C-alpha cells in the first residue's frame, strides 16, 4: 500500500516499513509500524503523529533521551542486577536497542526498545504533548 503520509507500507500484522532515523544521537534503521488491520488504512491521527515525529524529530529525540536516562537512573539497581553491569553507561545503546516505532490509532506513538535488563523491553510513549518512559506496558495500555 502506498499511503499519502507514510509512503510505501507492507502488511505484516500491521502496516510496516523500514526507515533511517537519527534518534538519541545515532542513525538507526527503525521499523515503522502502523497499528491497523489489513483492510484498514492508517487513520488521520496516525498520519498526524508520524508528521509530528518527522517534523520534531530532533526535539522528540532530545526529550525522550533525557527521560529515558532519568527512568534508567530511577531503576538503576534493577539494571545493575539484571544487565550484569556495575553502573549505567553514558551511551544508552549499550543497554537499549530501538526495535520499532508503533503508531497507535489514538495518535500516540511508542518507541519500542529491547532492554538488556528486562525481557519485556522498555518504551518511550509519545502522546500529543507528553513523553513518558517505562516498561512496554505503558504503550499496550494506551493501545
GROMACS .gro file of N, CA and C in nm:
model
  429
    1UNK      N    1   0.084  -0.117   0.000
    1UNK     CA    2   0.000   0.000   0.000
    1UNK      C    3   0.090   0.124   0.000
    2UNK      N    4   0.047   0.224  -0.071
    2UNK     CA    5   0.120   0.350  -0.073
    2UNK      C    6   0.034   0.455  -0.003
    3UNK      N    7   0.069   0.488   0.121
    3UNK     CA    8  -0.005   0.587   0.199
    3UNK      C    9   0.048   0.725   0.167
    4UNK      N   10  -0.042   0.824   0.163
    4UNK     CA   11  -0.003   0.960   0.125
    4UNK      C   12   0.094   1.024   0.224
    5UNK      N   13   0.098   0.977   0.351
    5UNK     CA   14   0.188   1.034   0.452
    5UNK      C   15   0.304   0.939   0.483
    6UNK      N   16   0.273   0.813   0.508
    6UNK     CA   17   0.376   0.715   0.546
    6UNK      C   18   0.459   0.668   0.427
    7UNK      N   19   0.400   0.676   0.307
    7UNK     CA   20   0.469   0.623   0.190
    7UNK      C   21   0.437   0.475   0.173
    8UNK      N   22   0.531   0.402   0.114
    8UNK     CA   23   0.510   0.260   0.082
    8UNK      C   24   0.513   0.176   0.209
    9UNK      N   25   0.405   0.101   0.233
    9UNK     CA   26   0.392   0.014   0.351
    9UNK      C   27   0.358  -0.128   0.307
   10UNK      N   28   0.405  -0.224   0.386
   10UNK     CA   29   0.375  -0.365   0.364
   10UNK      C   30   0.301  -0.418   0.485
   11UNK      N   31   0.204  -0.505   0.466
   11UNK     CA   32   0.129  -0.556   0.580
   11UNK      C   33   0.201  -0.676   0.641
   12UNK      N   34   0.225  -0.668   0.774
   12UNK     CA   35   0.289  -0.776   0.849
   12UNK      C   36   0.239  -0.767   0.994
   13UNK      N   37   0.110  -0.796   1.014
   13UNK     CA   38   0.049  -0.782   1.146
   13UNK      C   39   0.017  -0.636   1.179
   14UNK      N   40   0.041  -0.549   1.088
   14UNK     CA   41   0.024  -0.404   1.094
   14UNK      C   42   0.097  -0.353   0.970
   15UNK      N   43   0.074  -0.231   0.931
   15UNK     CA   44   0.142  -0.175   0.814
   15UNK      C   45   0.282  -0.135   0.855
   16UNK      N   46   0.384  -0.180   0.782
   16UNK     CA   47   0.524  -0.158   0.823
   16UNK      C   48   0.612  -0.109   0.708
   17UNK      N   49   0.722  -0.048   0.750
   17UNK     CA   50   0.830  -0.014   0.658
   17UNK      C   51   0.955   0.010   0.742
   18UNK      N   52   1.070   0.012   0.680
   18UNK     CA   53   1.196   0.044   0.746
   18UNK      C   54   1.233   0.187   0.709
   19UNK      N   55   1.291   0.258   0.806
   19UNK     CA   56   1.329   0.396   0.782
   19UNK      C   57   1.454   0.431   0.863
   20UNK      N   58   1.541   0.511   0.805
   20UNK     CA   59   1.658   0.561   0.877
   20UNK      C   60   1.618   0.685   0.954
   21UNK      N   61   1.641   0.682   1.085
   21UNK     CA   62   1.609   0.797   1.170
   21UNK      C   63   1.726   0.826   1.264
   22UNK      N   64   1.754   0.953   1.284
   22UNK     CA   65   1.856   0.995   1.379
   22UNK      C   66   1.788   1.011   1.515
   23UNK      N   67   1.806   0.911   1.601
   23UNK     CA   68   1.747   0.914   1.734
   23UNK      C   69   1.855   0.894   1.838
   24UNK      N   70   1.852   0.975   1.941
   24UNK     CA   71   1.943   0.964   2.054
   24UNK      C   72   2.089   0.972   2.011
   25UNK      N   73   2.113   1.058   1.912
   25UNK     CA   74   2.250   1.084   1.868
   25UNK      C   75   2.308   0.978   1.776
   26UNK      N   76   2.224   0.889   1.727
   26UNK     CA   77   2.274   0.780   1.643
   26UNK      C   78   2.176   0.754   1.529
   27UNK      N   79   2.229   0.727   1.411
   27UNK     CA   80   2.147   0.689   1.296
   27UNK      C   81   2.100   0.545   1.319
   28UNK      N   82   1.970   0.524   1.313
   28UNK     CA   83   1.911   0.392   1.337
   28UNK      C   84   1.824   0.352   1.220
   29UNK      N   85   1.830   0.225   1.181
   29UNK     CA   86   1.732   0.172   1.087
   29UNK      C   87   1.619   0.120   1.174
   30UNK      N   88   1.503   0.187   1.163
   30UNK     CA   89   1.391   0.160   1.252
   30UNK      C   90   1.273   0.104   1.173
   31UNK      N   91   1.209   0.004   1.231
   31UNK     CA   92   1.085  -0.048   1.173
   31UNK      C   93   0.971   0.044   1.217
   32UNK      N   94   0.902   0.101   1.122
   32UNK     CA   95   0.784   0.183   1.148
   32UNK      C   96   0.663   0.090   1.138
   33UNK      N   97   0.579   0.088   1.241
   33UNK     CA   98   0.461   0.002   1.243
   33UNK      C   99   0.337   0.087   1.267
   34UNK      N  100   0.240   0.073   1.178
   34UNK     CA  101   0.112   0.142   1.192
   34UNK      C  102   0.010   0.038   1.237
   35UNK      N  103  -0.044   0.057   1.357
   35UNK     CA  104  -0.140  -0.038   1.413
   35UNK      C  105  -0.272  -0.028   1.336
   36UNK      N  106  -0.300  -0.132   1.256
   36UNK     CA  107  -0.423  -0.136   1.177
   36UNK      C  108  -0.440  -0.278   1.122
   37UNK      N  109  -0.563  -0.311   1.089
   37UNK     CA  110  -0.590  -0.438   1.023
   37UNK      C  111  -0.558  -0.425   0.874
   38UNK      N  112  -0.543  -0.538   0.809
   38UNK     CA  113  -0.504  -0.538   0.668
   38UNK      C  114  -0.603  -0.465   0.579
   39UNK      N  115  -0.730  -0.465   0.618
   39UNK     CA  116  -0.831  -0.397   0.536
   39UNK      C  117  -0.849  -0.250   0.575
   40UNK      N  118  -0.765  -0.200   0.666
   40UNK     CA  119  -0.772  -0.060   0.709
   40UNK      C  120  -0.648   0.016   0.662
   41UNK      N  121  -0.667   0.141   0.635
   41UNK     CA  122  -0.553   0.228   0.603
   41UNK      C  123  -0.516   0.305   0.729
   42UNK      N  124  -0.395   0.360   0.736
   42UNK     CA  125  -0.361   0.444   0.851
   42UNK      C  126  -0.463   0.557   0.865
   43UNK      N  127  -0.503   0.586   0.990
   43UNK     CA  128  -0.602   0.691   1.010
   43UNK      C  129  -0.534   0.829   1.021
   44UNK      N  130  -0.614   0.933   1.026
   44UNK     CA  131  -0.562   1.070   1.028
   44UNK      C  132  -0.477   1.096   1.153
   45UNK      N  133  -0.515   1.038   1.267
   45UNK     CA  134  -0.439   1.058   1.391
   45UNK      C  135  -0.300   0.995   1.378
   46UNK      N  136  -0.292   0.877   1.316
   46UNK     CA  137  -0.163   0.811   1.295
   46UNK      C  138  -0.076   0.891   1.197
   47UNK      N  139  -0.139   0.942   1.093
   47UNK     CA  140  -0.066   1.022   0.995
   47UNK      C  141  -0.015   1.151   1.060
   48UNK      N  142  -0.098   1.215   1.143
   48UNK     CA  143  -0.054   1.336   1.213
   48UNK      C  144   0.062   1.307   1.307
   49UNK      N  145   0.054   1.193   1.378
   49UNK     CA  146   0.161   1.154   1.471
   49UNK      C  147   0.292   1.132   1.397
   50UNK      N  148   0.284   1.067   1.281
   50UNK     CA  149   0.404   1.043   1.200
   50UNK      C  150   0.462   1.177   1.153
   51UNK      N  151   0.374   1.267   1.111
   51UNK     CA  152   0.418   1.401   1.071
   51UNK      C  153   0.485   1.475   1.186
   52UNK      N  154   0.428   1.462   1.307
   52UNK     CA  155   0.487   1.524   1.427
   52UNK      C  156   0.626   1.468   1.453
   53UNK      N  157   0.638   1.336   1.444
   53UNK     CA  158   0.769   1.274   1.466
   53UNK      C  159   0.871   1.327   1.365
   54UNK      N  160   0.833   1.327   1.239
   54UNK     CA  161   0.927   1.371   1.134
   54UNK      C  162   0.961   1.520   1.149
   55UNK      N  163   0.859   1.602   1.177
   55UNK     CA  164   0.882   1.747   1.188
   55UNK      C  165   0.962   1.784   1.312
   56UNK      N  166   0.940   1.710   1.421
   56UNK     CA  167   1.001   1.743   1.551
   56UNK      C  168   1.100   1.637   1.596
   57UNK      N  169   1.159   1.564   1.501
   57UNK     CA  170   1.245   1.451   1.536
   57UNK      C  171   1.357   1.489   1.632
   58UNK      N  172   1.421   1.601   1.607
   58UNK     CA  173   1.532   1.642   1.692
   58UNK      C  174   1.484   1.668   1.836
   59UNK      N  175   1.371   1.736   1.849
   59UNK     CA  176   1.315   1.766   1.982
   59UNK      C  177   1.266   1.639   2.051
   60UNK      N  178   1.196   1.553   1.977
   60UNK     CA  179   1.149   1.425   2.033
   60UNK      C  180   1.269   1.343   2.079
   61UNK      N  181   1.373   1.341   1.999
   61UNK     CA  182   1.494   1.266   2.032
   61UNK      C  183   1.557   1.319   2.161
   62UNK      N  184   1.570   1.450   2.169
   62UNK     CA  185   1.634   1.512   2.286
   62UNK      C  186   1.553   1.487   2.414
   63UNK      N  187   1.424   1.513   2.410
   63UNK     CA  188   1.340   1.497   2.529
   63UNK      C  189   1.329   1.351   2.569
   64UNK      N  190   1.309   1.262   2.471
   64UNK     CA  191   1.291   1.120   2.504
   64UNK      C  192   1.420   1.060   2.558
   65UNK      N  193   1.536   1.102   2.508
   65UNK     CA  194   1.663   1.052   2.560
   65UNK      C  195   1.682   1.097   2.705
   66UNK      N  196   1.650   1.222   2.733
   66UNK     CA  197   1.661   1.274   2.868
   66UNK      C  198   1.570   1.195   2.964
   67UNK      N  199   1.446   1.169   2.920
   67UNK     CA  200   1.352   1.094   3.005
   67UNK      C  201   1.392   0.948   3.017
   68UNK      N  202   1.448   0.889   2.911
   68UNK     CA  203   1.496   0.751   2.918
   68UNK      C  204   1.609   0.740   3.020
   69UNK      N  205   1.703   0.833   3.015
   69UNK     CA  206   1.815   0.831   3.111
   69UNK      C  207   1.765   0.849   3.254
   70UNK      N  208   1.666   0.936   3.273
   70UNK     CA  209   1.608   0.957   3.406
   70UNK      C  210   1.541   0.827   3.455
   71UNK      N  211   1.465   0.763   3.368
   71UNK     CA  212   1.400   0.637   3.403
   71UNK      C  213   1.504   0.531   3.439
   72UNK      N  214   1.609   0.522   3.360
   72UNK     CA  215   1.714   0.424   3.386
   72UNK      C  216   1.783   0.452   3.520
   73UNK      N  217   1.797   0.578   3.554
   73UNK     CA  218   1.856   0.615   3.683
   73UNK      C  219   1.763   0.573   3.797
   74UNK      N  220   1.632   0.589   3.777
   74UNK     CA  221   1.534   0.551   3.880
   74UNK      C  222   1.535   0.401   3.908
   75UNK      N  223   1.563   0.321   3.806
   75UNK     CA  224   1.564   0.176   3.825
   75UNK      C  225   1.706   0.119   3.816
   76UNK      N  226   1.802   0.202   3.850
   76UNK     CA  227   1.944   0.167   3.838
   76UNK      C  228   1.979   0.034   3.906
   77UNK      N  229   1.924   0.011   4.024
   77UNK     CA  230   1.956  -0.114   4.097
   77UNK      C  231   1.913  -0.236   4.016
   78UNK      N  232   1.795  -0.230   3.957
   78UNK     CA  233   1.748  -0.341   3.874
   78UNK      C  234   1.837  -0.360   3.752
   79UNK      N  235   1.873  -0.250   3.688
   79UNK     CA  236   1.957  -0.259   3.569
   79UNK      C  237   2.091  -0.322   3.604
   80UNK      N  238   2.153  -0.278   3.713
   80UNK     CA  239   2.282  -0.333   3.754
   80UNK      C  240   2.269  -0.483   3.783
   81UNK      N  241   2.162  -0.520   3.850
   81UNK     CA  242   2.142  -0.662   3.885
   81UNK      C  243   2.115  -0.750   3.764
   82UNK      N  244   2.030  -0.703   3.673
   82UNK     CA  245   1.986  -0.789   3.563
   82UNK      C  246   2.064  -0.773   3.432
   83UNK      N  247   2.135  -0.663   3.416
   83UNK     CA  248   2.210  -0.642   3.292
   83UNK      C  249   2.358  -0.674   3.311
   84UNK      N  250   2.393  -0.713   3.433
   84UNK     CA  251   2.531  -0.751   3.462
   84UNK      C  252   2.630  -0.638   3.431
   85UNK      N  253   2.598  -0.518   3.480
   85UNK     CA  254   2.687  -0.402   3.467
   85UNK      C  255   2.710  -0.344   3.606
   86UNK      N  256   2.818  -0.268   3.621
   86UNK     CA  257   2.849  -0.209   3.751
   86UNK      C  258   2.788  -0.070   3.767
   87UNK      N  259   2.754  -0.009   3.654
   87UNK     CA  260   2.690   0.123   3.654
   87UNK      C  261   2.621   0.143   3.520
   88UNK      N  262   2.535   0.243   3.516
   88UNK     CA  263   2.465   0.273   3.390
   88UNK      C  264   2.561   0.352   3.300
   89UNK      N  265   2.588   0.301   3.181
   89UNK     CA  266   2.680   0.371   3.090
   89UNK      C  267   2.616   0.499   3.035
   90UNK      N  268   2.701   0.593   2.993
   90UNK     CA  269   2.652   0.717   2.932
   90UNK      C  270   2.578   0.689   2.801
   91UNK      N  271   2.627   0.590   2.726
   91UNK     CA  272   2.567   0.555   2.597
   91UNK      C  273   2.453   0.456   2.620
   92UNK      N  274   2.327   0.502   2.608
   92UNK     CA  275   2.212   0.414   2.634
   92UNK      C  276   2.210   0.293   2.541
   93UNK      N  277   2.273   0.305   2.424
   93UNK     CA  278   2.272   0.196   2.327
   93UNK      C  279   2.351   0.075   2.376
   94UNK      N  280   2.428   0.089   2.485
   94UNK     CA  281   2.494  -0.027   2.543
   94UNK      C  282   2.393  -0.117   2.613
   95UNK      N  283   2.276  -0.061   2.649
   95UNK     CA  284   2.174  -0.138   2.720
   95UNK      C  285   2.040  -0.145   2.648
   96UNK      N  286   2.018  -0.057   2.552
   96UNK     CA  287   1.887  -0.045   2.486
   96UNK      C  288   1.906  -0.046   2.334
   97UNK      N  289   1.817  -0.117   2.266
   97UNK     CA  290   1.816  -0.119   2.120
   97UNK      C  291   1.675  -0.083   2.073
   98UNK      N  292   1.664   0.014   1.985
   98UNK     CA  293   1.532   0.051   1.931
   98UNK      C  294   1.488  -0.059   1.836
   99UNK      N  295   1.370  -0.116   1.862
   99UNK     CA  296   1.321  -0.224   1.776
   99UNK      C  297   1.219  -0.173   1.674
  100UNK      N  298   1.131  -0.081   1.717
  100UNK     CA  299   1.032  -0.027   1.624
  100UNK      C  300   0.967   0.097   1.684
  101UNK      N  301   0.900   0.171   1.598
  101UNK     CA  302   0.816   0.282   1.643
  101UNK      C  303   0.674   0.246   1.601
  102UNK      N  304   0.587   0.234   1.701
  102UNK     CA  305   0.450   0.190   1.679
  102UNK      C  306   0.356   0.311   1.683
  103UNK      N  307   0.283   0.331   1.575
  103UNK     CA  308   0.186   0.441   1.566
  103UNK      C  309   0.047   0.384   1.594
  104UNK      N  310  -0.011   0.427   1.706
  104UNK     CA  311  -0.139   0.374   1.751
  104UNK      C  312  -0.256   0.452   1.692
  105UNK      N  313  -0.372   0.391   1.693
  105UNK     CA  314  -0.490   0.454   1.635
  105UNK      C  315  -0.527   0.584   1.705
  106UNK      N  316  -0.485   0.600   1.831
  106UNK     CA  317  -0.516   0.719   1.910
  106UNK      C  318  -0.436   0.842   1.866
  107UNK      N  319  -0.327   0.818   1.789
  107UNK     CA  320  -0.240   0.928   1.751
  107UNK      C  321  -0.115   0.936   1.838
  108UNK      N  322  -0.108   0.853   1.940
  108UNK     CA  323   0.015   0.842   2.018
  108UNK      C  324   0.109   0.746   1.945
  109UNK      N  325   0.238   0.755   1.977
  109UNK     CA  326   0.330   0.656   1.923
  109UNK      C  327   0.429   0.615   2.030
  110UNK      N  328   0.477   0.492   2.015
  110UNK     CA  329   0.571   0.437   2.112
  110UNK      C  330   0.700   0.398   2.044
  111UNK      N  331   0.811   0.442   2.102
  111UNK     CA  332   0.942   0.398   2.058
  111UNK      C  333   0.972   0.273   2.140
  112UNK      N  334   0.959   0.158   2.077
  112UNK     CA  335   0.971   0.030   2.144
  112UNK      C  336   1.117  -0.016   2.140
  113UNK      N  337   1.167  -0.056   2.257
  113UNK     CA  338   1.309  -0.091   2.268
  113UNK      C  339   1.329  -0.224   2.337
  114UNK      N  340   1.431  -0.295   2.295
  114UNK     CA  341   1.478  -0.411   2.369
  114UNK      C  342   1.571  -0.357   2.477
  115UNK      N  343   1.563  -0.418   2.596
  115UNK     CA  344   1.646  -0.372   2.708
  115UNK      C  345   1.720  -0.492   2.767
  116UNK      N  346   1.849  -0.476   2.791
  116UNK     CA  347   1.929  -0.588   2.842
  116UNK      C  348   1.886  -0.633   2.980
  117UNK      N  349   1.817  -0.546   3.056
  117UNK     CA  350   1.779  -0.582   3.192
  117UNK      C  351   1.635  -0.633   3.202
  118UNK      N  352   1.557  -0.626   3.094
  118UNK     CA  353   1.415  -0.660   3.101
  118UNK      C  354   1.373  -0.730   2.972
  119UNK      N  355   1.333  -0.855   2.982
  119UNK     CA  356   1.297  -0.931   2.863
  119UNK      C  357   1.174  -0.875   2.793
  120UNK      N  358   1.095  -0.795   2.865
  120UNK     CA  359   0.976  -0.734   2.805
  120UNK      C  360   1.008  -0.602   2.736
  121UNK      N  361   1.126  -0.549   2.759
  121UNK     CA  362   1.168  -0.426   2.694
  121UNK      C  363   1.124  -0.301   2.766
  122UNK      N  364   1.154  -0.190   2.705
  122UNK     CA  365   1.122  -0.058   2.758
  122UNK      C  366   1.064   0.023   2.643
  123UNK      N  367   0.984   0.124   2.675
  123UNK     CA  368   0.922   0.204   2.569
  123UNK      C  369   0.920   0.350   2.606
  124UNK      N  370   0.921   0.433   2.505
  124UNK     CA  371   0.900   0.576   2.520
  124UNK      C  372   0.766   0.604   2.454
  125UNK      N  373   0.669   0.645   2.535
  125UNK     CA  374   0.534   0.674   2.484
  125UNK      C  375   0.523   0.823   2.458
  126UNK      N  376   0.493   0.858   2.334
  126UNK     CA  377   0.481   0.997   2.294
  126UNK      C  378   0.335   1.028   2.263
  127UNK      N  379   0.273   1.098   2.355
  127UNK     CA  380   0.137   1.145   2.333
  127UNK      C  381   0.149   1.283   2.269
  128UNK      N  382   0.040   1.346   2.240
  128UNK     CA  383   0.045   1.473   2.167
  128UNK      C  384   0.135   1.576   2.235
  129UNK      N  385   0.123   1.592   2.366
  129UNK     CA  386   0.201   1.696   2.435
  129UNK      C  387   0.282   1.639   2.552
  130UNK      N  388   0.303   1.510   2.554
  130UNK     CA  389   0.366   1.447   2.669
  130UNK      C  390   0.450   1.328   2.625
  131UNK      N  391   0.565   1.311   2.690
  131UNK     CA  392   0.651   1.196   2.664
  131UNK      C  393   0.676   1.128   2.797
  132UNK      N  394   0.652   0.995   2.803
  132UNK     CA  395   0.682   0.921   2.925
  132UNK      C  396   0.758   0.794   2.889
  133UNK      N  397   0.835   0.744   2.985
  133UNK     CA  398   0.917   0.627   2.964
  133UNK      C  399   0.883   0.524   3.070
  134UNK      N  400   0.882   0.398   3.032
  134UNK     CA  401   0.857   0.291   3.127
  134UNK      C  402   0.862   0.158   3.058
  135UNK      N  403   0.814   0.054   3.127
  135UNK     CA  404   0.807  -0.077   3.062
  135UNK      C  405   0.714  -0.068   2.941
  136UNK      N  406   0.726  -0.162   2.848
  136UNK     CA  407   0.644  -0.156   2.727
  136UNK      C  408   0.494  -0.158   2.757
  137UNK      N  409   0.457  -0.200   2.876
  137UNK     CA  410   0.316  -0.200   2.915
  137UNK      C  411   0.252  -0.062   2.900
  138UNK      N  412   0.330   0.045   2.916
  138UNK     CA  413   0.271   0.180   2.904
  138UNK      C  414   0.213   0.203   2.765
  139UNK      N  415   0.274   0.140   2.664
  139UNK     CA  416   0.223   0.154   2.528
  139UNK      C  417   0.102   0.064   2.509
  140UNK      N  418   0.109  -0.060   2.557
  140UNK     CA  419  -0.002  -0.153   2.537
  140UNK      C  420  -0.126  -0.106   2.611
  141UNK      N  421  -0.111  -0.038   2.725
  141UNK     CA  422  -0.226   0.016   2.798
  141UNK      C  423  -0.287   0.133   2.721
  142UNK      N  424  -0.205   0.204   2.643
  142UNK     CA  425  -0.253   0.317   2.562
  142UNK      C  426  -0.327   0.268   2.439
  143UNK      N  427  -0.282   0.155   2.384
  143UNK     CA  428  -0.338   0.098   2.261
  143UNK      C  429  -0.480   0.056   2.289
   0.00000   0.00000   0.00000
